[in-house]
Tab-separated table of C-alpha atoms and ligand atoms in Angstrom:
chain	number	residue	atom	x	y	z
A	1	MET	CA	13.091	16.376	20.372
A	2	GLN	CA	10.927	15.680	17.286
A	3	ILE	CA	7.728	13.662	17.211
A	4	LEU	CA	7.610	10.930	14.570
A	5	ASP	CA	4.035	11.699	13.409
A	6	GLY	CA	2.282	8.481	12.373
A	7	LYS	CA	-0.861	10.444	11.552
A	8	LEU	CA	0.949	12.680	9.041
A	9	VAL	CA	3.027	9.877	7.447
A	10	SER	CA	0.181	7.328	7.262
A	11	GLN	CA	-2.014	9.983	5.566
A	12	ALA	CA	0.718	10.609	3.004
A	13	VAL	CA	1.004	6.828	2.336
A	14	LYS	CA	-2.818	6.508	2.025
A	15	GLU	CA	-3.038	9.596	-0.240
A	16	ASP	CA	-0.516	8.002	-2.564
A	17	LEU	CA	-2.453	4.719	-2.548
A	18	LYS	CA	-5.730	6.499	-3.195
A	19	ASN	CA	-4.175	8.301	-6.237
A	20	LYS	CA	-2.895	4.935	-7.587
A	21	THR	CA	-6.284	3.331	-6.994
A	22	ASP	CA	-8.072	6.216	-8.826
A	23	ILE	CA	-5.831	5.417	-11.805
A	24	LEU	CA	-6.716	1.776	-11.706
A	25	ILE	CA	-10.400	2.643	-11.603
A	26	LYS	CA	-10.012	5.075	-14.471
A	27	GLU	CA	-8.227	2.444	-16.557
A	28	ASN	CA	-10.848	-0.199	-15.749
A	29	LYS	CA	-8.226	-2.324	-13.987
A	30	LYS	CA	-8.666	-4.460	-10.933
A	31	VAL	CA	-9.185	-2.545	-7.655
A	32	PRO	CA	-7.403	-3.946	-4.565
A	33	HIS	CA	-9.716	-6.101	-2.397
A	34	LEU	CA	-8.876	-6.976	1.200
A	35	ALA	CA	-10.825	-9.649	3.101
A	36	ALA	CA	-10.652	-9.714	6.911
A	37	ILE	CA	-11.744	-12.514	9.222
A	38	LEU	CA	-12.681	-11.484	12.721
A	39	ILE	CA	-13.542	-14.061	15.398
A	40	GLY	CA	-15.294	-13.199	18.667
A	41	ASN	CA	-15.769	-9.913	20.425
A	42	ASN	CA	-12.305	-8.813	21.551
A	43	GLY	CA	-12.753	-4.982	21.830
A	44	ALA	CA	-9.288	-4.146	20.535
A	45	SER	CA	-9.600	-6.521	17.593
A	46	GLU	CA	-13.011	-5.086	16.752
A	47	THR	CA	-11.538	-1.555	16.663
A	48	TYR	CA	-8.522	-2.567	14.587
A	49	VAL	CA	-10.574	-4.502	12.007
A	50	ALA	CA	-13.164	-1.683	11.782
A	51	SER	CA	-10.331	0.756	11.123
A	52	LYS	CA	-8.780	-1.487	8.507
A	53	ILE	CA	-12.128	-1.743	6.698
A	54	LYS	CA	-12.815	2.003	6.933
A	55	ASN	CA	-9.339	2.815	5.588
A	56	CYS	CA	-9.962	0.477	2.603
A	57	HIS	CA	-13.123	2.364	1.890
A	58	ASP	CA	-11.450	5.781	2.225
A	59	ILE	CA	-8.813	5.011	-0.425
A	60	GLY	CA	-11.074	3.179	-2.846
A	61	PHE	CA	-10.123	-0.467	-2.049
A	62	LYS	CA	-12.815	-3.143	-1.850
A	63	SER	CA	-13.174	-4.926	1.433
A	64	THR	CA	-14.982	-7.978	2.814
A	65	LEU	CA	-15.450	-8.594	6.545
A	66	ILE	CA	-16.218	-12.155	7.628
A	67	ARG	CA	-17.285	-12.509	11.276
A	68	PHE	CA	-17.496	-15.593	13.370
A	69	ASP	CA	-18.764	-16.182	16.846
A	70	ALA	CA	-16.105	-16.768	19.525
A	71	ALA	CA	-17.321	-20.401	19.747
A	72	VAL	CA	-16.831	-21.161	16.025
A	73	ASN	CA	-15.208	-24.467	15.254
A	74	GLU	CA	-11.903	-24.523	13.370
A	75	ALA	CA	-13.337	-26.340	10.301
A	76	GLU	CA	-15.633	-23.345	9.568
A	77	VAL	CA	-12.730	-20.934	9.677
A	78	ILE	CA	-10.659	-23.230	7.448
A	79	GLU	CA	-13.471	-23.409	4.970
A	80	ALA	CA	-13.707	-19.595	4.882
A	81	ILE	CA	-9.946	-19.283	4.123
A	82	HIS	CA	-10.188	-21.829	1.376
A	83	THR	CA	-13.043	-19.908	-0.222
A	84	LEU	CA	-11.089	-16.619	-0.020
A	85	ASN	CA	-7.928	-18.287	-1.391
A	86	GLU	CA	-9.909	-19.412	-4.441
A	87	ASP	CA	-11.819	-16.168	-4.892
A	88	GLU	CA	-10.037	-14.374	-7.791
A	89	ASP	CA	-11.388	-11.071	-6.773
A	90	VAL	CA	-9.801	-11.169	-3.317
A	91	ASP	CA	-6.182	-9.999	-3.291
A	92	GLY	CA	-5.328	-9.946	0.405
A	93	ILE	CA	-6.568	-11.988	3.401
A	94	LEU	CA	-5.995	-11.317	7.062
A	95	VAL	CA	-7.193	-13.179	10.136
A	96	GLN	CA	-7.207	-10.860	13.059
A	97	LEU	CA	-5.202	-12.184	16.027
A	98	PRO	CA	-5.463	-13.303	18.786
A	99	LEU	CA	-7.715	-16.282	18.096
A	100	PRO	CA	-9.947	-18.181	20.507
A	101	LYS	CA	-8.179	-21.167	22.077
A	102	GLN	CA	-9.994	-23.858	20.085
A	103	ILE	CA	-8.434	-22.438	16.918
A	104	ASN	CA	-4.813	-23.230	16.097
A	105	GLU	CA	-3.169	-19.960	15.032
A	106	GLU	CA	-0.247	-21.649	13.295
A	107	LYS	CA	-2.541	-23.855	11.221
A	108	ILE	CA	-4.729	-20.956	10.182
A	109	ILE	CA	-1.798	-18.733	9.202
A	110	ASN	CA	-0.349	-21.599	7.145
A	111	LEU	CA	-3.537	-21.974	5.156
A	112	ILE	CA	-3.592	-18.389	3.795
A	113	HIS	CA	-2.138	-18.537	0.285
A	114	PRO	CA	1.249	-16.831	0.332
A	115	SER	CA	0.265	-14.645	-2.676
A	116	LYS	CA	-2.551	-13.205	-0.523
A	117	ASP	CA	-0.716	-13.104	2.785
A	118	VAL	CA	-0.814	-9.306	3.219
A	119	ASP	CA	-0.100	-9.601	6.966
A	120	GLY	CA	3.226	-11.224	6.122
A	121	PHE	CA	2.780	-13.953	8.779
A	122	HIS	CA	3.054	-17.059	6.559
A	123	PRO	CA	6.329	-18.969	6.856
A	124	ILE	CA	7.010	-18.400	3.161
A	125	SER	CA	6.693	-14.610	3.642
A	126	VAL	CA	8.808	-14.661	6.752
A	127	GLY	CA	11.488	-16.832	5.081
A	128	LYS	CA	11.674	-14.493	2.065
A	129	MET	CA	11.883	-11.496	4.357
A	130	VAL	CA	14.750	-13.059	6.369
A	131	GLN	CA	16.632	-13.670	3.150
A	132	GLY	CA	16.069	-10.079	1.938
A	133	LEU	CA	13.849	-11.182	-0.982
A	134	PRO	CA	10.798	-9.245	-2.048
A	135	SER	CA	7.910	-10.358	0.231
A	136	PHE	CA	4.980	-9.203	2.274
A	137	ILE	CA	6.395	-7.766	5.515
A	138	SER	CA	4.520	-7.891	8.720
A	139	ALA	CA	2.585	-4.645	8.882
A	140	THR	CA	3.869	-3.153	12.152
A	141	PRO	CA	7.599	-3.533	11.483
A	142	TYR	CA	7.000	-2.489	7.846
A	143	GLY	CA	5.131	0.609	9.083
A	144	ILE	CA	8.020	1.492	11.391
A	145	MET	CA	10.466	1.197	8.454
A	146	LEU	CA	8.256	3.548	6.377
A	147	LEU	CA	8.246	6.022	9.300
A	148	LEU	CA	12.007	6.004	9.628
A	149	GLN	CA	12.304	6.321	5.855
A	150	HIS	CA	9.885	9.329	5.706
A	151	TYR	CA	11.950	11.199	8.326
A	152	LYS	CA	15.185	10.244	6.542
A	153	ILE	CA	16.590	8.965	9.845
A	154	ASP	CA	20.154	7.802	9.418
A	155	THR	CA	20.267	4.295	10.956
A	156	VAL	CA	23.512	3.093	9.379
A	157	GLY	CA	25.846	1.549	11.960
A	158	LYS	CA	23.538	2.433	14.843
A	159	HIS	CA	22.872	0.154	17.783
A	160	ALA	CA	19.153	-0.753	17.727
A	161	VAL	CA	17.663	-2.477	20.724
A	162	VAL	CA	14.360	-4.256	20.103
A	163	ILE	CA	12.463	-5.226	23.224
A	164	GLY	CA	10.042	-8.107	22.513
A	165	ARG	CA	10.495	-11.194	20.322
A	166	SER	CA	6.945	-11.800	18.993
A	167	ASN	CA	6.606	-13.324	15.484
A	168	ILE	CA	4.646	-10.310	14.258
A	169	VAL	CA	6.651	-7.428	15.671
A	170	GLY	CA	9.911	-7.900	17.618
A	171	ARG	CA	11.570	-10.692	15.637
A	172	PRO	CA	10.857	-9.305	12.113
A	173	MET	CA	11.796	-5.765	13.315
A	174	SER	CA	15.167	-7.055	14.477
A	175	ILE	CA	15.810	-8.634	11.072
A	176	LEU	CA	14.671	-5.607	9.015
A	177	LEU	CA	16.898	-3.216	11.034
A	178	SER	CA	19.876	-5.479	10.604
A	179	GLN	CA	19.543	-5.835	6.757
A	180	ASN	CA	21.740	-4.058	4.259
A	181	THR	CA	18.984	-1.557	3.365
A	182	ASN	CA	18.037	2.008	4.070
A	183	PRO	CA	16.692	2.263	6.755
A	184	GLY	CA	18.665	-0.641	8.122
A	185	ASN	CA	22.350	-1.511	8.569
A	186	CYS	CA	21.942	-1.370	12.353
A	187	THR	CA	23.728	-3.516	14.872
A	188	VAL	CA	20.743	-5.114	16.538
A	189	THR	CA	20.207	-6.525	20.021
A	190	LEU	CA	16.947	-8.461	20.497
A	191	CYS	CA	15.824	-8.405	24.134
A	192	HIS	CA	12.948	-10.265	25.817
A	193	SER	CA	11.470	-11.216	29.104
A	194	ARG	CA	14.493	-13.361	30.037
A	195	THR	CA	17.115	-10.771	29.105
A	196	GLN	CA	19.504	-9.827	31.890
A	197	HIS	CA	20.808	-6.214	32.387
A	198	LEU	CA	18.093	-4.823	30.164
A	199	LYS	CA	18.600	-1.290	31.531
A	200	GLU	CA	22.303	-1.369	30.716
A	201	ILE	CA	21.631	-2.615	27.214
A	202	CYS	CA	18.994	0.022	26.574
A	203	LEU	CA	21.383	2.703	27.750
A	204	GLN	CA	23.757	1.658	24.881
A	205	ALA	CA	21.024	1.971	22.296
A	206	ASP	CA	20.829	4.688	19.577
A	207	ILE	CA	17.403	3.293	18.618
A	208	ILE	CA	14.952	1.527	20.946
A	209	VAL	CA	11.865	-0.293	19.724
A	210	ALA	CA	9.632	-1.067	22.689
A	211	ALA	CA	7.274	-3.937	21.689
A	212	LEU	CA	6.672	-5.903	24.876
A	213	GLY	CA	3.081	-4.853	25.730
A	214	ILE	CA	3.750	-3.475	29.226
A	215	PRO	CA	2.356	0.080	29.609
A	216	GLY	CA	4.959	2.703	30.588
A	217	PHE	CA	7.753	0.103	30.810
A	218	LEU	CA	10.560	2.106	29.174
A	219	LYS	CA	11.610	4.745	31.738
A	220	GLU	CA	13.771	7.814	31.451
A	221	ASP	CA	16.740	6.168	33.243
A	222	MET	CA	16.851	3.467	30.498
A	223	VAL	CA	17.308	5.870	27.615
A	224	LYS	CA	20.557	7.507	26.405
A	225	PRO	CA	20.243	11.243	25.592
A	226	GLY	CA	19.551	11.690	21.902
A	227	ALA	CA	18.197	8.157	21.357
A	228	ILE	CA	15.335	7.465	18.879
A	229	VAL	CA	12.447	5.762	20.611
A	230	ILE	CA	9.763	3.811	18.776
A	231	ASP	CA	6.765	2.759	20.942
A	232	VAL	CA	4.803	-0.214	19.629
A	233	GLY	CA	2.698	-0.661	22.826
A	234	ILE	CA	-1.018	0.071	22.557
A	235	THR	CA	-2.719	-1.168	25.742
A	236	ARG	CA	-6.201	-0.102	26.833
A	237	ILE	CA	-6.208	1.412	30.324
A	238	GLU	CA	-9.526	2.159	32.098
A	239	ASP	CA	-10.176	5.870	31.982
A	240	LYS	CA	-13.621	7.091	33.073
A	241	THR	CA	-12.932	10.632	31.765
A	242	LYS	CA	-12.975	9.246	28.147
A	243	LYS	CA	-16.155	8.562	26.208
A	244	SER	CA	-14.875	5.179	25.269
A	245	GLY	CA	-14.069	4.317	28.880
A	246	TYR	CA	-10.463	3.696	28.229
A	247	ALA	CA	-7.201	5.476	27.205
A	248	LEU	CA	-4.418	3.931	25.016
A	249	LYS	CA	-1.037	3.661	26.709
A	250	GLY	CA	2.256	2.792	25.063
A	251	ASP	CA	5.221	0.789	26.398
A	252	VAL	CA	7.159	4.037	26.855
A	253	ASP	CA	6.737	6.447	29.834
A	254	PHE	CA	6.301	9.191	27.232
A	255	GLU	CA	5.949	12.203	29.581
A	256	ASN	CA	9.392	11.539	31.086
A	257	VAL	CA	11.292	9.945	28.179
A	258	ALA	CA	10.361	12.360	25.385
A	259	ALA	CA	12.608	15.209	26.439
A	260	LYS	CA	15.615	12.984	26.337
A	261	CYS	CA	15.091	11.685	22.790
A	262	SER	CA	16.007	13.030	19.401
A	263	TYR	CA	12.917	11.408	17.947
A	264	ILE	CA	9.951	9.583	19.523
A	265	THR	CA	6.602	8.149	18.463
A	266	PRO	CA	3.485	9.057	20.438
A	267	VAL	CA	0.653	6.710	21.462
A	268	PRO	CA	-1.893	7.085	19.986
A	269	GLY	CA	-0.817	8.726	16.721
A	270	GLY	CA	2.373	6.837	16.087
A	271	VAL	CA	3.081	3.250	15.088
A	272	GLY	CA	-0.610	2.069	15.193
A	273	LEU	CA	-1.582	4.212	12.278
A	274	MET	CA	1.515	3.175	10.323
A	275	THR	CA	0.471	-0.496	10.775
A	276	ILE	CA	-2.661	0.132	8.751
A	277	ALA	CA	-0.840	2.137	6.128
A	278	ALA	CA	1.634	-0.760	5.723
A	279	LEU	CA	-1.214	-3.329	5.453
A	280	LEU	CA	-2.830	-1.267	2.693
A	281	THR	CA	0.532	-0.946	0.886
A	282	ASN	CA	0.924	-4.742	0.990
A	283	THR	CA	-2.670	-5.174	-0.390
A	284	TYR	CA	-1.865	-2.841	-3.287
A	285	GLN	CA	1.382	-4.761	-3.869
A	286	ALA	CA	-0.625	-8.038	-3.990
A	287	VAL	CA	-2.546	-6.747	-7.015
A	288	LEU	CA	0.608	-5.632	-8.788
A	289	GLN	CA	2.144	-9.062	-8.239
A	290	LYS	CA	-0.874	-10.758	-9.658
A	291	ASN	CA	-0.542	-8.715	-12.842
A	292	ASN	CA	3.124	-9.522	-13.349
B	1	GUN	N1	-3.267	-8.542	16.013
B	1	GUN	C1	-2.413	-7.537	16.441
B	1	GUN	N2	-1.788	-6.987	15.427
B	1	GUN	C2	-2.184	-7.676	14.283
B	1	GUN	C3	-1.892	-7.574	12.933
B	1	GUN	O1	-1.015	-6.778	12.470
B	1	GUN	N3	-2.549	-8.403	12.069
B	1	GUN	C4	-3.474	-9.306	12.500
B	1	GUN	N4	-3.989	-10.143	11.668
B	1	GUN	N5	-3.723	-9.438	13.826
B	1	GUN	C5	-3.142	-8.657	14.712
């Protein structure tokens, strides 16, 4: 069994971006600038956004954080997005999800200009991705593809089972794995909460992507020997032994599943770090596209 090390690979991606950014600075060219909108005080969202901003700083990108109170009205958020869309210095815009219930997620995502949609959530980005055209790809599935690519994992003709059909992970993941690309060329089964015989389907899988958000869901008896297991789950579980008061738990029962796998991603240290590396890659790409 080999660990797919998100820390190592994300560091390599960031190192490469830092070198490219150093060149931009040296040549007096535009430095990538990511703007993040964070609404409310969701602990996990705070941590993710803080990490996105810190990573921008580490590799030499500019960043802007716009915070709103949980009770903000939708019009104020819309106004902020319009301002960022029009700001020539801003290359990428993200609105951290989930949003408070008075704010319509679909409306907000649709307002981000597609040329700055570094999260890859806008229908134009998704439509291009589905057609295999160059586009911003949602950061978590994109990060998983970068991880598979780094380890030169042969996915051609393999049966990939994706558990979870969210717009930001499961659904785009299923499309990317099915495309005529490398990695890709899988036969994909997309499973969800209404799927029957999930265990039997998982037992047929060469690759399993667990993205349903239920800690420890994927058990040893659901995994074929030699399978590749990608764990997207990242749930906070109360743990008084930790300074933060919580531990991060994936969707895979790692302790029991790992020995059966050919490759597996750990939590933490797996997909989560790749998500940020992919977001930064999209932001760099946004600058290149502007210049072309
Ligand atoms: N919430 C959970 N994952 C993500 C992500 O990749 N981007 C944004 N904007 N919000 C999220």
